[in-house]
CSV table of C-alpha atoms and ligand atoms in Angstrom, one decimal:
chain,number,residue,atom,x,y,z
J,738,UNK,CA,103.5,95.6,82.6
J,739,UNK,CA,105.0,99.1,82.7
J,740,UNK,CA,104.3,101.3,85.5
J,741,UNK,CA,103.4,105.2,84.9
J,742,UNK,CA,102.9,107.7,87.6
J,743,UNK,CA,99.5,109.6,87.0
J,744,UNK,CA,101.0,113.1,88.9
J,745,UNK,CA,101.9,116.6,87.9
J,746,UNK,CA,103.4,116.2,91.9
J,747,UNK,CA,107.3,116.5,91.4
J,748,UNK,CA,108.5,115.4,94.5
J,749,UNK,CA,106.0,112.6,94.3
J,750,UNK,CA,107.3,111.8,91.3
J,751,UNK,CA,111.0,112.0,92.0
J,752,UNK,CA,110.0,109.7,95.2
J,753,UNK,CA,109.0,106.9,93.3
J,754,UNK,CA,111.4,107.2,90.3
J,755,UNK,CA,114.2,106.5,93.1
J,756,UNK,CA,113.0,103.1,93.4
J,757,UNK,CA,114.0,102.5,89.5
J,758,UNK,CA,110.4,100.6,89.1
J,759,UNK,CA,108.5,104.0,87.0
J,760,UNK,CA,108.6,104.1,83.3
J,761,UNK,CA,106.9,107.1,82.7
J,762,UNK,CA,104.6,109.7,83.8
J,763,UNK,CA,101.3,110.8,82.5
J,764,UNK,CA,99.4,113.9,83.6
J,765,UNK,CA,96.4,115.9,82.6
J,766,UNK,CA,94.9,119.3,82.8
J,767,UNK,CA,93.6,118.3,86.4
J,768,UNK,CA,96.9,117.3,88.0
J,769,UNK,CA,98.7,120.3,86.5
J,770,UNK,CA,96.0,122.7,88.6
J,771,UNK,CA,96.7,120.4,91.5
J,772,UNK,CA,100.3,120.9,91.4
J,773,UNK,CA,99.5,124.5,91.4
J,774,UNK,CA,102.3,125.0,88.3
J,775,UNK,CA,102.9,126.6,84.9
J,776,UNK,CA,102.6,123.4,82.8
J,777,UNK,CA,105.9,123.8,80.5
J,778,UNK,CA,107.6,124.6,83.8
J,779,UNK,CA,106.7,121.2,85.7
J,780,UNK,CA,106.3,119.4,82.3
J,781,UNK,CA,110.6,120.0,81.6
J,782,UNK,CA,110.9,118.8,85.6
J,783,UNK,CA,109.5,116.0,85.3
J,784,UNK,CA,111.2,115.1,81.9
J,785,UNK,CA,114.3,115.9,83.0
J,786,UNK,CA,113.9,113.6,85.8
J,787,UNK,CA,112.1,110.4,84.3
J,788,UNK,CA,113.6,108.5,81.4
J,789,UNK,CA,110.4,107.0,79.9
J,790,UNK,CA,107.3,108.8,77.9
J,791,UNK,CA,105.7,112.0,79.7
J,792,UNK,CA,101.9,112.3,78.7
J,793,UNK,CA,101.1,116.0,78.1
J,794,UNK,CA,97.7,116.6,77.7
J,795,UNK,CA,96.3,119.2,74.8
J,796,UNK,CA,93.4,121.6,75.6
J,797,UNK,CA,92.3,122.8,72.7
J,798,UNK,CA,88.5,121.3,71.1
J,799,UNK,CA,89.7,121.6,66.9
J,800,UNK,CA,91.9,119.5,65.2
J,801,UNK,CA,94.7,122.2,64.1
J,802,UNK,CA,94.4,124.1,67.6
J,803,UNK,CA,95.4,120.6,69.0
J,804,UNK,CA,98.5,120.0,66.3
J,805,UNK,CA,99.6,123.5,67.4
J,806,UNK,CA,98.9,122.7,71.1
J,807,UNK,CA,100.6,119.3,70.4
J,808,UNK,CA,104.0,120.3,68.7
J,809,UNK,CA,104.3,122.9,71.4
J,810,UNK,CA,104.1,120.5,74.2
J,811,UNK,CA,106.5,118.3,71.8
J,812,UNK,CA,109.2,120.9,72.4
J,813,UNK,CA,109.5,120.6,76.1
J,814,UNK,CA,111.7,117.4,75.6
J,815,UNK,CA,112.2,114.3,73.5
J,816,UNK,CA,110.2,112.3,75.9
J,817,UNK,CA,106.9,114.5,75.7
J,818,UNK,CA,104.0,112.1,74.6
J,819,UNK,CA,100.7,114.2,73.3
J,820,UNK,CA,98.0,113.6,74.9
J,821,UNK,CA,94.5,114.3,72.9
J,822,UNK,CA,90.7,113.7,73.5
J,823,UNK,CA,89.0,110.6,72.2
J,824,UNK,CA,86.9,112.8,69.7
J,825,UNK,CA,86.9,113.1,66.5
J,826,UNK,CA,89.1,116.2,66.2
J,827,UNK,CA,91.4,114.5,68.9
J,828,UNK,CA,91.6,111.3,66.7
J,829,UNK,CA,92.4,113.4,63.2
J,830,UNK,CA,95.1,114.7,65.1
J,831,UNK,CA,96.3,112.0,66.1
J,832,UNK,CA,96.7,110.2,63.1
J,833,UNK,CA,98.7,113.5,61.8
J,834,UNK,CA,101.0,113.9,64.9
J,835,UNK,CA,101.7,109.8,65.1
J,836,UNK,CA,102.8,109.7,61.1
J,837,UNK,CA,105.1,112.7,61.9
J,838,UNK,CA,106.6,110.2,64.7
J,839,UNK,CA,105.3,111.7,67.4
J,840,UNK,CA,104.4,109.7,70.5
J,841,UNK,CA,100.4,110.0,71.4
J,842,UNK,CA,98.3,108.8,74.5
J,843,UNK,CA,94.6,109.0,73.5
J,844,UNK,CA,92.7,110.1,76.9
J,845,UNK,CA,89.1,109.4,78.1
J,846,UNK,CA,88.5,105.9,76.5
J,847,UNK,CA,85.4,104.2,78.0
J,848,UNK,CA,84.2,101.9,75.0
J,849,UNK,CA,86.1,99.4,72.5
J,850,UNK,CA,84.8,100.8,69.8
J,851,UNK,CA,86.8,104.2,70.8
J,852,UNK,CA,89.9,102.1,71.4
J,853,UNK,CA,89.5,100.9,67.8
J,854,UNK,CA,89.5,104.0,66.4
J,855,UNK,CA,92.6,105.7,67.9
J,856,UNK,CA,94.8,102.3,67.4
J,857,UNK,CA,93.7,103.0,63.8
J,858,UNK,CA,94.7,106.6,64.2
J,859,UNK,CA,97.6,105.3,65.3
J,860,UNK,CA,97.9,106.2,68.4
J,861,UNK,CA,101.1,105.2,70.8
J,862,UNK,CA,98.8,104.5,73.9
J,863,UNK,CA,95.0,104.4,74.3
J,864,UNK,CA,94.1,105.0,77.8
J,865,UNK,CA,90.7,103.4,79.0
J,866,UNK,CA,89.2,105.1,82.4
J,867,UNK,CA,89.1,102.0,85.1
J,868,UNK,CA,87.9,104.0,87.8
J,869,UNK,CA,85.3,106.3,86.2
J,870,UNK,CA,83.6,103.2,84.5
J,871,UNK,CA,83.4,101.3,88.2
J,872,UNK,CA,81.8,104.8,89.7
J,873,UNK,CA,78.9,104.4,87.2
J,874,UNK,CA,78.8,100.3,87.9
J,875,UNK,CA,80.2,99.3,84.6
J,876,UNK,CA,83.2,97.0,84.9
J,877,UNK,CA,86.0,98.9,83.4
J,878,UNK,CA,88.7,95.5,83.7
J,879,UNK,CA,86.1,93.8,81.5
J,880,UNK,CA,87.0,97.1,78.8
J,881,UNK,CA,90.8,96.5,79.4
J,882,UNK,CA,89.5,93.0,78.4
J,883,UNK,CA,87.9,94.3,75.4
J,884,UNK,CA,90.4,95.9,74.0
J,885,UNK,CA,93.0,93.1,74.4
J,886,UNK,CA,91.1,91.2,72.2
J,887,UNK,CA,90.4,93.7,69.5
J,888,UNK,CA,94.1,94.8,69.4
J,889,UNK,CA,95.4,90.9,69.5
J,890,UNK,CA,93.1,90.0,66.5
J,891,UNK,CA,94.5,92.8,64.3
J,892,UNK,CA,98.1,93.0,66.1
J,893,UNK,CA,97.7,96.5,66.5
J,894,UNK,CA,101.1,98.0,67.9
J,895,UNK,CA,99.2,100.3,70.3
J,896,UNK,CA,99.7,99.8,74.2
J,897,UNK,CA,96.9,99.5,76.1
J,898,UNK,CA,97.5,101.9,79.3
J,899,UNK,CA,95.0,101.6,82.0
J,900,UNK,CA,94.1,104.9,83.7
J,901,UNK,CA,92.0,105.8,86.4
J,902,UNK,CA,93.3,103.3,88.4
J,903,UNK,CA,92.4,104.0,92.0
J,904,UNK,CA,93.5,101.1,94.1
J,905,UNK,CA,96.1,97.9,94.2
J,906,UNK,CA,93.9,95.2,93.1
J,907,UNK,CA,93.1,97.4,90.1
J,908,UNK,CA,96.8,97.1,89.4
J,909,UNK,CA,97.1,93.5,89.8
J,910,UNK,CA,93.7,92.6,87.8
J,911,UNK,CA,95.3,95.4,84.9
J,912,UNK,CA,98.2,93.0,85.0
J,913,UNK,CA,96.1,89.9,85.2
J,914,UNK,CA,94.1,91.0,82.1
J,915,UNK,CA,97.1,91.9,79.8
J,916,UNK,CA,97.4,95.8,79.7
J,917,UNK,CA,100.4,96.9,78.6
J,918,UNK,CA,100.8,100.1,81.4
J,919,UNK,CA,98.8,101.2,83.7
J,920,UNK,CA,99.2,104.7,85.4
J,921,UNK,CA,98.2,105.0,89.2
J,922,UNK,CA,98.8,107.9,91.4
J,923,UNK,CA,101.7,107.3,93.5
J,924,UNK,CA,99.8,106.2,96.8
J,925,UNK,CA,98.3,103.5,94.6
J,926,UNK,CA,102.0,102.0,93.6
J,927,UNK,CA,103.3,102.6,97.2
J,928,UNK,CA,100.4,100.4,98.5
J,929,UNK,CA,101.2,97.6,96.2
J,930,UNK,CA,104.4,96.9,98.3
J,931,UNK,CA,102.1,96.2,101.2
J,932,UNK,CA,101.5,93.2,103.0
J,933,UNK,CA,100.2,92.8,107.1
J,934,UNK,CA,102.0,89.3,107.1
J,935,UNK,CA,105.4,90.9,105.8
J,936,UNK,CA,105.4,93.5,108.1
J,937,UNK,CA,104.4,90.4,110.9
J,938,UNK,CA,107.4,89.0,109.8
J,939,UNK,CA,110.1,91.2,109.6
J,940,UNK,CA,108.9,92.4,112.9
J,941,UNK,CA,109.3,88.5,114.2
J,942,UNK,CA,112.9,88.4,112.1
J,943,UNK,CA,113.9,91.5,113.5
J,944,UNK,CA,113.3,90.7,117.0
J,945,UNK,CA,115.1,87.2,116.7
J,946,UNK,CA,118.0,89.4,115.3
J,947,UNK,CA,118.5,91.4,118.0
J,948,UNK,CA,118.8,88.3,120.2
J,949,UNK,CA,122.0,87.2,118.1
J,950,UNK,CA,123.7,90.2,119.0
J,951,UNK,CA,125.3,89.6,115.2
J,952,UNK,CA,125.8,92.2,112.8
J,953,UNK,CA,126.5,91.5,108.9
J,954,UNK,CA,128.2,95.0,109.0
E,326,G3P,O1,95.0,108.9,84.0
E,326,G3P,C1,93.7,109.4,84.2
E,326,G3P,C2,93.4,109.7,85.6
E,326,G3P,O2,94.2,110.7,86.1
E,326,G3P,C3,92.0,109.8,85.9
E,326,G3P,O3,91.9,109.3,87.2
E,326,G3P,O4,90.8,109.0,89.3
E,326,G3P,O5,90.5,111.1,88.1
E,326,G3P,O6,89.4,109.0,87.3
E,326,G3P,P1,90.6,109.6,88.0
């Protein structure tokens, strides 16, 4: 499974990207008024700094105001993936901005039926909202699960990248369930790395160390 940040925060980002285990980044109009930045300026950072796809989000509601919007972001760098509404006007764009080989994430995906439509549209990555589908008490893995299916029985090409993705065990049961990315804000990935019984033991190692009084270096 491929790891995305889900931040418009550039030190958070270059934090993580350090550790050589992000392949991309996605963002939204909500993390770019969090970072408090123009969004070309902190879009062509965080491009510059992260090898994989960068998801750039369109604002506009029509179908040609989001090409426009689209080819725009598009220009900021190679790696710029458009990011469009599941609508209808988002979905006709995508289908014209993925035949002109442009990479697309299609954003706010809460049913199968919407997945099915925008790998049909073509899209690069359809991202299904974990999080926001737990708050209302539907079980969002069982929509990751969903849309495994679907996309296995036609081999659609298009990744499945799970979003709002708020703790580690949503990570792990992203894995366990087959998406193909899942983007997690960077406290969510840090946490993954944490365990109360490795800390217990390297504290134990460490102390036992000390009583060597050996060095490796
Ligand atoms: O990737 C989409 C994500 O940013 C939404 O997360 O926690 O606002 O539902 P959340």
């Amino acid at each position: 499974m491929k790891f995305f940040v889900d931040s418009a925060d550039v030190d958070a980002i270059a934090e993580l990207n350090d550790t050589g285990l992000v392949d991309g980044v996605t963002t939204n109009p909500s993390l770019i008024m969090k970072s408090g930045r123009d969004i070309i300026e902190v879009t062509k950072e965080i491009c510059d700094m992260v090898d994989g796809p960068v998801s750039a989000e369109v604002v506009a509601m029509e179908a040609d105001a989001m090409l426009a919007e689209g080819r725009k972001l598009a220009e900021i760098a190679d790696n710029i993936c458009i990011k469009l509404p599941l609508t209808l006007e988002g979905l006709k764009a995508c289908k014209v901005l993925s035949s002109e080989g442009f990479k697309t994430n299609v954003t706010l995906c809460f049913s199968a039926n919407q997945a099915l439509l925008a790998a049909k549209a073509g899209a690069t990555y359809i991202s299904p909202f974990i999080g926001r589908l737990d708050d209302i008490n539907i079980d969002g893995m069982d929509l990751i699960g969903d849309i495994r299916t679907i996309y296995d029985n036609y081999d659609f090409d298009t990744q499945i990248l799970a979003a709002s993705i708020r703790s580690a065990n949503h990570m792990k049961d992203a894995a366990l369930i087959g998406a193909d990315v899942a983007t997690a804000p960077p406290n969510v990935i840090k946490a993954m790395a944490n365990h109360v019984l490795t800390d217990k033991g390297l504290e134990g190692f460490m102390k036992d160390w000390a009583k060597t009084g050996q060095k490796i270096l």
